[in-house]
Amino acid sequence: MVEKYSLEILNRPDLFYQLINNMTDLVFLTKVNPDKSLSYVVLNKPAKDLYGLTNESFGKPIEEVLPKNAYHIVKTKYEEAMEKKKPIKYEDMVTVSHLPQNSNNEVIYWESTITPVFNQDGECTHLLAIVRDLTEQREKESEIQRIKDRFELVWNSVADVMFTFDKKQNIVSVNKAFEKLLGWTAEELVKDKSISIIPEDGKEELRKIIERVKSGETVTTHEVKRITKNGEIIYFLGSFSPLYDQNGDWDGGVVAYKDITERKKYEDMLKELALHDPLTGLPNRTYFSQCLKLEMEKAKRTNLVLSVFVLDIDHFKEINDSYGHDIGDEVLKEFAMRVKRAIRKNDFLARIGGDEFVILIPELTEKTNVMEIADRIQQCLRDEWIIANEKIKITSSIGISFYSQFDLEEKTLFKNADLALYEAKKKGRNNYQIYNKQETSLL
């Protein structure tokens, strides 16, 4: 029944034409005449409409019914199919101006499949061409390409570093700012998965950020530091956003880094100024207080003795009055340098105001060690002082306190050293005294 019904359909020309005329593809059945000329024998309605052909076009040589440029293309492709003796497929672009539906777009893109038909003697008698309109598809592709080009222009024009990564956290693409600032190209990063821009101390932080991004969160204004190809550290303000695949599943992320290295340097400079004496460059009272608290906690844990020195320059006011404040400033700077050289590497020297200095002496195994340090300080000050061609004699009085019972407060420890300094001044200056609770003096 099925075969019979199929044969009946093939024997009904009216049904055949109805079928091909309802096709969106263009159908051209071309006869190869004995003189090798070509003429149309069957055209469906879309094929006729393309070039405005009518029933009178049948039987005429196609060069007489087709526009010249279209004819040359068709003839060349028909000859190619006949020569190869097998179907060929090709694309071309045709400009059509007479069709109403193309009044706003005269360019049509076609995909043509030409199949040669041979008789029993191996002669090509007909050529069947099925032509598909690819204009809409090509326009969509063109629009996608335009969007891609615009995106790439923006992507590579922004000053911020940007890159994408996949679900395995491998970098997939980077912009020009990334290559310029961090030094790595996308090709290098894709080829070598071992390359990392993450410092060791930043990996745990990044892991937490990625977990938040996986959950769909956008992490913004997060301060991070990254490593360049040359090994430099750059500080960034980072934003991390999730990316999804066509099924809506998490598929990686996009990252934007704003370079804040200069801002960080400026902030560090401000911190430096806030915690250091501008004249001598030494830590100031605030910085000293912070370090003293930390060292007192450490001393409690380690049971090692901590000592505080308070020292000043004897008769400094007279130096200022006699030589002027400029000379006085030079004396303070030289005093700081000499004392710094006399103390141990891990000792902490600070200027807390005027001619008053403090020294934090941590991790003492013996209290007598402070006497050696005090002696070295006194000795370094005995060397000749020549400031601005002026020969000046400089001495210092030193008060020393200990943090050994671990029950003193910071201000008490400092006050005890200050009381010992007072005792040193009472004893004629140019000496050191250790705080003694009973006598407020030293041994």
Coordinates of C-alpha atoms in Angstrom, one line a residue, residues 72-402:
H72 CA 28.6 33.7 -15.1
I73 CA 28.5 32.3 -11.5
V74 CA 25.8 29.7 -12.4
K75 CA 27.5 28.6 -15.6
T76 CA 30.9 28.2 -13.9
K77 CA 29.4 26.1 -11.0
Y78 CA 27.2 24.0 -13.4
E79 CA 30.3 23.2 -15.5
E80 CA 32.2 22.3 -12.3
A81 CA 29.5 19.8 -11.2
M82 CA 29.4 18.2 -14.7
E83 CA 33.2 17.9 -14.8
K84 CA 33.4 16.4 -11.3
K85 CA 30.4 14.2 -11.9
K86 CA 29.2 14.6 -8.4
P87 CA 27.2 17.1 -6.3
I88 CA 29.0 20.3 -5.3
K89 CA 28.1 22.9 -2.7
Y90 CA 29.1 26.6 -2.6
E91 CA 28.1 29.9 -1.1
D92 CA 27.8 33.2 -2.9
M93 CA 26.4 36.7 -2.3
V94 CA 23.9 38.2 -4.8
T95 CA 22.7 41.7 -5.0
V96 CA 19.0 42.0 -5.8
S97 CA 17.4 45.3 -6.1
H98 CA 14.0 44.6 -7.7
L99 CA 12.4 42.6 -5.0
P100 CA 10.1 44.4 -2.5
Q101 CA 11.0 42.3 0.4
N102 CA 14.7 43.3 -0.1
S103 CA 14.1 47.0 -0.5
N104 CA 16.0 47.6 2.7
N105 CA 18.7 45.0 2.1
E106 CA 19.7 44.2 -1.4
V107 CA 22.3 41.6 -0.5
I108 CA 21.3 38.0 -0.3
Y109 CA 23.6 35.1 0.8
W110 CA 23.0 31.8 -0.8
E111 CA 24.1 28.2 -0.2
S112 CA 23.7 26.2 -3.4
T113 CA 23.9 22.5 -3.9
I114 CA 24.2 21.4 -7.6
T115 CA 23.6 17.8 -8.5
P116 CA 24.4 16.5 -12.0
V117 CA 22.0 13.9 -13.5
F118 CA 23.4 11.4 -16.0
N119 CA 21.7 9.1 -18.5
Q120 CA 22.7 5.5 -19.2
D121 CA 25.4 6.6 -21.6
G122 CA 27.1 8.7 -18.9
E123 CA 26.0 12.0 -20.4
C124 CA 24.9 14.8 -18.1
T125 CA 21.3 15.6 -19.2
H126 CA 20.1 17.7 -16.3
L127 CA 21.4 19.7 -13.3
L128 CA 19.3 20.1 -10.1
A129 CA 20.2 23.1 -8.0
I130 CA 18.7 23.5 -4.5
V131 CA 19.5 27.0 -3.3
R132 CA 19.0 28.0 0.4
D133 CA 18.7 31.6 1.6
L134 CA 21.3 32.1 4.3
T135 CA 20.8 35.9 4.5
E136 CA 19.1 35.8 8.0
Q137 CA 21.7 33.4 9.3
R138 CA 24.6 35.5 8.0
E139 CA 23.1 38.7 9.3
K140 CA 22.8 37.1 12.7
E141 CA 26.4 35.9 12.5
S142 CA 27.4 39.3 11.3
E143 CA 25.6 41.0 14.3
I144 CA 27.2 38.5 16.7
Q145 CA 30.6 39.3 15.2
R146 CA 29.9 43.0 15.5
I147 CA 28.9 42.6 19.2
K148 CA 32.0 40.4 19.7
D149 CA 34.2 43.1 18.0
R150 CA 32.6 45.9 20.1
F151 CA 33.1 43.8 23.3
E152 CA 36.7 43.0 22.4
L153 CA 37.3 46.7 21.8
V154 CA 35.9 47.6 25.2
W155 CA 37.6 44.6 26.8
N156 CA 41.0 45.7 25.5
S157 CA 40.5 49.5 25.9
V158 CA 39.7 49.6 29.6
A159 CA 42.6 50.5 31.9
D160 CA 41.6 47.9 34.5
V161 CA 43.0 44.4 34.3
M162 CA 40.4 41.8 33.3
F163 CA 40.4 38.1 32.8
T164 CA 38.0 35.1 32.8
F165 CA 38.6 31.7 34.4
D166 CA 36.9 28.3 34.0
K167 CA 35.3 26.1 36.7
K168 CA 38.8 24.6 37.3
Q169 CA 40.1 28.1 38.0
N170 CA 42.3 28.1 35.0
I171 CA 42.6 31.5 33.2
V172 CA 40.9 31.3 29.8
S173 CA 41.2 34.9 28.5
V174 CA 42.9 38.1 29.5
N175 CA 42.7 41.7 28.2
K176 CA 45.5 43.9 27.0
A177 CA 45.8 45.7 30.4
F178 CA 46.4 42.2 32.0
E179 CA 49.3 41.5 29.5
K180 CA 50.7 45.0 30.0
L181 CA 50.6 45.2 33.8
L182 CA 51.1 41.5 34.8
G183 CA 53.3 40.5 31.8
W184 CA 51.6 37.2 30.9
T185 CA 49.8 36.6 27.6
A186 CA 46.6 34.5 27.4
E187 CA 48.6 32.0 25.2
E188 CA 51.2 31.5 28.0
L189 CA 48.6 31.1 30.7
V190 CA 46.6 28.6 28.7
K191 CA 49.6 26.6 27.7
D192 CA 51.2 26.5 31.1
K193 CA 48.7 25.8 33.9
S194 CA 51.4 26.0 36.6
I195 CA 51.7 29.8 36.1
S196 CA 50.2 31.6 39.0
I197 CA 49.7 35.3 39.8
I198 CA 48.6 34.5 43.3
P199 CA 51.1 34.9 46.2
E200 CA 51.3 32.0 48.6
D201 CA 49.8 34.0 51.4
G202 CA 46.8 35.0 49.2
K203 CA 45.7 31.5 48.1
E204 CA 43.4 30.8 51.1
E205 CA 41.8 34.2 50.7
L206 CA 41.2 33.4 47.0
R207 CA 39.7 30.0 47.8
K208 CA 37.1 31.7 50.0
I209 CA 36.3 34.3 47.3
I210 CA 35.8 31.5 44.7
E211 CA 33.4 29.7 47.0
R212 CA 31.3 32.9 47.2
V213 CA 31.4 33.3 43.5
K214 CA 30.3 29.7 43.0
S215 CA 27.3 30.3 45.1
G216 CA 26.3 33.1 42.7
E217 CA 27.6 36.1 44.7
T218 CA 29.5 39.0 43.1
V219 CA 32.4 39.9 45.3
T220 CA 33.3 43.6 44.8
T221 CA 36.0 46.0 46.0
H222 CA 38.2 43.3 47.6
E223 CA 41.8 44.3 48.1
V224 CA 44.3 41.8 46.8
K225 CA 47.9 41.6 45.8
R226 CA 49.2 39.7 42.7
I227 CA 52.6 38.8 41.2
T228 CA 53.8 40.0 37.8
K229 CA 55.9 37.9 35.4
N230 CA 58.9 39.8 36.7
G231 CA 58.1 38.9 40.3
E232 CA 56.9 42.3 41.4
I233 CA 53.9 42.7 43.7
I234 CA 51.0 44.8 42.5
Y235 CA 48.1 45.8 44.7
F236 CA 44.6 45.7 43.2
L237 CA 41.0 46.4 44.1
G238 CA 39.3 43.3 42.7
S239 CA 35.7 42.4 41.6
F240 CA 34.8 38.8 41.0
S241 CA 31.6 37.8 39.2
P242 CA 30.2 34.4 38.3
L243 CA 29.7 33.1 34.7
Y244 CA 27.2 30.4 33.7
D245 CA 26.9 27.9 30.8
Q246 CA 23.8 27.5 28.5
N247 CA 22.2 25.3 31.1
G248 CA 22.5 27.9 33.8
D249 CA 25.3 26.0 35.7
W250 CA 28.3 27.8 37.2
D251 CA 31.0 27.8 34.6
G252 CA 33.8 30.0 36.0
G253 CA 34.0 33.8 36.5
V254 CA 35.2 37.1 35.3
V255 CA 37.6 39.3 37.3
A256 CA 38.3 43.0 37.1
Y257 CA 41.4 44.4 38.9
K258 CA 41.9 48.1 39.5
D259 CA 45.5 49.0 40.2
I260 CA 45.8 50.7 43.6
T261 CA 49.6 50.2 44.0
E262 CA 50.3 54.0 44.0
R263 CA 47.4 54.5 46.5
K264 CA 48.9 51.8 48.7
K265 CA 52.3 53.5 48.6
Y266 CA 50.7 56.7 49.5
E267 CA 48.8 55.1 52.4
D268 CA 52.0 53.4 53.5
M269 CA 53.7 56.7 53.4
L270 CA 51.0 58.3 55.5
K271 CA 51.3 55.4 58.0
E272 CA 55.0 55.9 58.0
L273 CA 54.6 59.6 58.8
A274 CA 52.0 58.8 61.4
L275 CA 54.3 56.3 63.2
H276 CA 57.8 57.9 62.7
D277 CA 59.6 61.0 63.7
P278 CA 60.1 63.2 60.6
L279 CA 63.5 64.6 61.9
T280 CA 65.4 61.4 62.8
G281 CA 63.3 58.9 60.9
L282 CA 62.9 56.9 64.1
P283 CA 59.6 55.4 65.3
N284 CA 57.6 57.8 67.4
R285 CA 55.8 57.5 70.7
T286 CA 52.7 55.8 69.1
Y287 CA 54.8 53.2 67.3
F288 CA 56.9 52.6 70.4
S289 CA 53.7 52.0 72.5
Q290 CA 52.4 49.5 70.0
C291 CA 55.6 47.6 70.0
L292 CA 55.9 47.7 73.8
K293 CA 52.5 46.1 74.2
L294 CA 53.4 43.3 71.8
E295 CA 56.8 42.6 73.4
M296 CA 55.2 42.6 76.9
E297 CA 52.8 39.9 75.7
K298 CA 55.6 38.0 74.2
A299 CA 57.7 38.2 77.4
K300 CA 54.8 36.7 79.3
R301 CA 54.7 33.7 76.9
T302 CA 58.5 33.1 76.8
N303 CA 59.5 34.1 80.4
L304 CA 62.3 36.2 78.9
V305 CA 63.0 39.6 80.5
L306 CA 62.1 42.8 78.8
S307 CA 63.8 46.2 79.5
V308 CA 63.0 49.8 78.7
F309 CA 65.5 52.6 78.5
V310 CA 64.5 56.2 78.7
L311 CA 67.4 58.6 77.8
D312 CA 67.9 62.2 76.8
I313 CA 70.7 64.6 75.9
D314 CA 72.2 66.4 78.8
H315 CA 71.8 70.1 78.7
F316 CA 70.2 70.0 75.3
K317 CA 68.4 73.3 75.9
E318 CA 71.8 75.0 76.3
I319 CA 72.9 73.5 73.0
N320 CA 69.9 75.0 71.2
D321 CA 70.4 78.4 72.9
S322 CA 74.1 78.5 72.1
Y323 CA 74.2 77.1 68.6
G324 CA 70.7 77.5 67.3
H325 CA 67.9 75.1 66.5
D326 CA 69.5 74.0 63.2
I327 CA 72.5 72.8 65.0
G328 CA 70.3 71.3 67.7
D329 CA 68.4 69.3 65.0
E330 CA 71.7 68.0 63.6
V331 CA 72.7 66.9 67.1
L332 CA 69.4 65.0 67.5
K333 CA 70.0 63.2 64.2
E334 CA 73.6 62.3 65.0
F335 CA 72.6 61.2 68.5
A336 CA 69.9 58.9 67.0
M337 CA 72.4 57.3 64.6
R338 CA 75.1 56.7 67.3
V339 CA 72.7 55.1 69.7
K340 CA 71.2 53.0 66.9
R341 CA 74.7 51.6 66.2
A342 CA 75.3 50.9 69.9
I343 CA 72.3 48.7 70.5
R344 CA 71.5 45.2 69.3
K345 CA 69.9 44.5 66.0
N346 CA 66.5 43.5 67.4
D347 CA 66.4 46.4 69.9
F348 CA 63.9 49.1 69.2
L349 CA 64.9 52.8 69.4
A350 CA 62.3 55.6 69.2
R351 CA 62.2 59.4 69.7
I352 CA 59.2 60.3 71.9
G353 CA 59.7 64.1 71.9
G354 CA 62.3 66.9 72.2
D355 CA 65.6 65.3 73.1
E356 CA 63.9 62.3 74.8
F357 CA 64.4 58.8 73.4
V358 CA 63.3 55.3 74.4
I359 CA 64.8 51.9 73.7
L360 CA 63.0 48.6 74.0
I361 CA 65.3 45.8 74.8
P362 CA 63.5 42.4 74.4
E363 CA 64.5 38.8 75.0
L364 CA 67.0 39.3 77.8
T365 CA 68.4 36.2 79.4
E366 CA 70.4 38.2 82.0
K367 CA 69.6 41.6 83.5
T368 CA 73.3 42.4 83.4
N369 CA 73.0 42.5 79.6
V370 CA 71.4 45.9 79.8
M371 CA 74.5 47.3 81.5
E372 CA 76.6 46.2 78.6
I373 CA 74.2 48.0 76.2
A374 CA 74.1 51.1 78.4
D375 CA 78.0 51.2 78.5
R376 CA 78.2 50.9 74.7
I377 CA 75.8 53.9 74.4
Q378 CA 77.8 56.0 76.8
Q379 CA 81.0 55.0 75.0
C380 CA 79.7 55.9 71.5
L381 CA 78.7 59.4 72.7
R382 CA 82.2 60.1 74.0
D383 CA 83.6 60.1 70.5
E384 CA 84.2 63.6 69.1
W385 CA 81.2 65.6 67.9
I386 CA 81.6 68.1 65.1
I387 CA 78.4 69.6 63.9
A388 CA 78.5 72.3 61.2
N389 CA 82.2 72.9 62.0
E390 CA 81.3 73.3 65.7
K391 CA 82.9 71.0 68.2
I392 CA 80.3 70.0 70.8
K393 CA 80.4 67.7 73.8
I394 CA 77.4 65.5 74.1
T395 CA 76.5 63.2 77.0
S396 CA 73.3 61.4 77.9
S397 CA 71.5 60.3 81.1
I398 CA 69.7 56.9 80.9
G399 CA 67.0 55.4 83.1
I400 CA 66.3 51.7 82.9
S401 CA 63.4 49.5 84.1
F402 CA 62.6 45.8 83.8

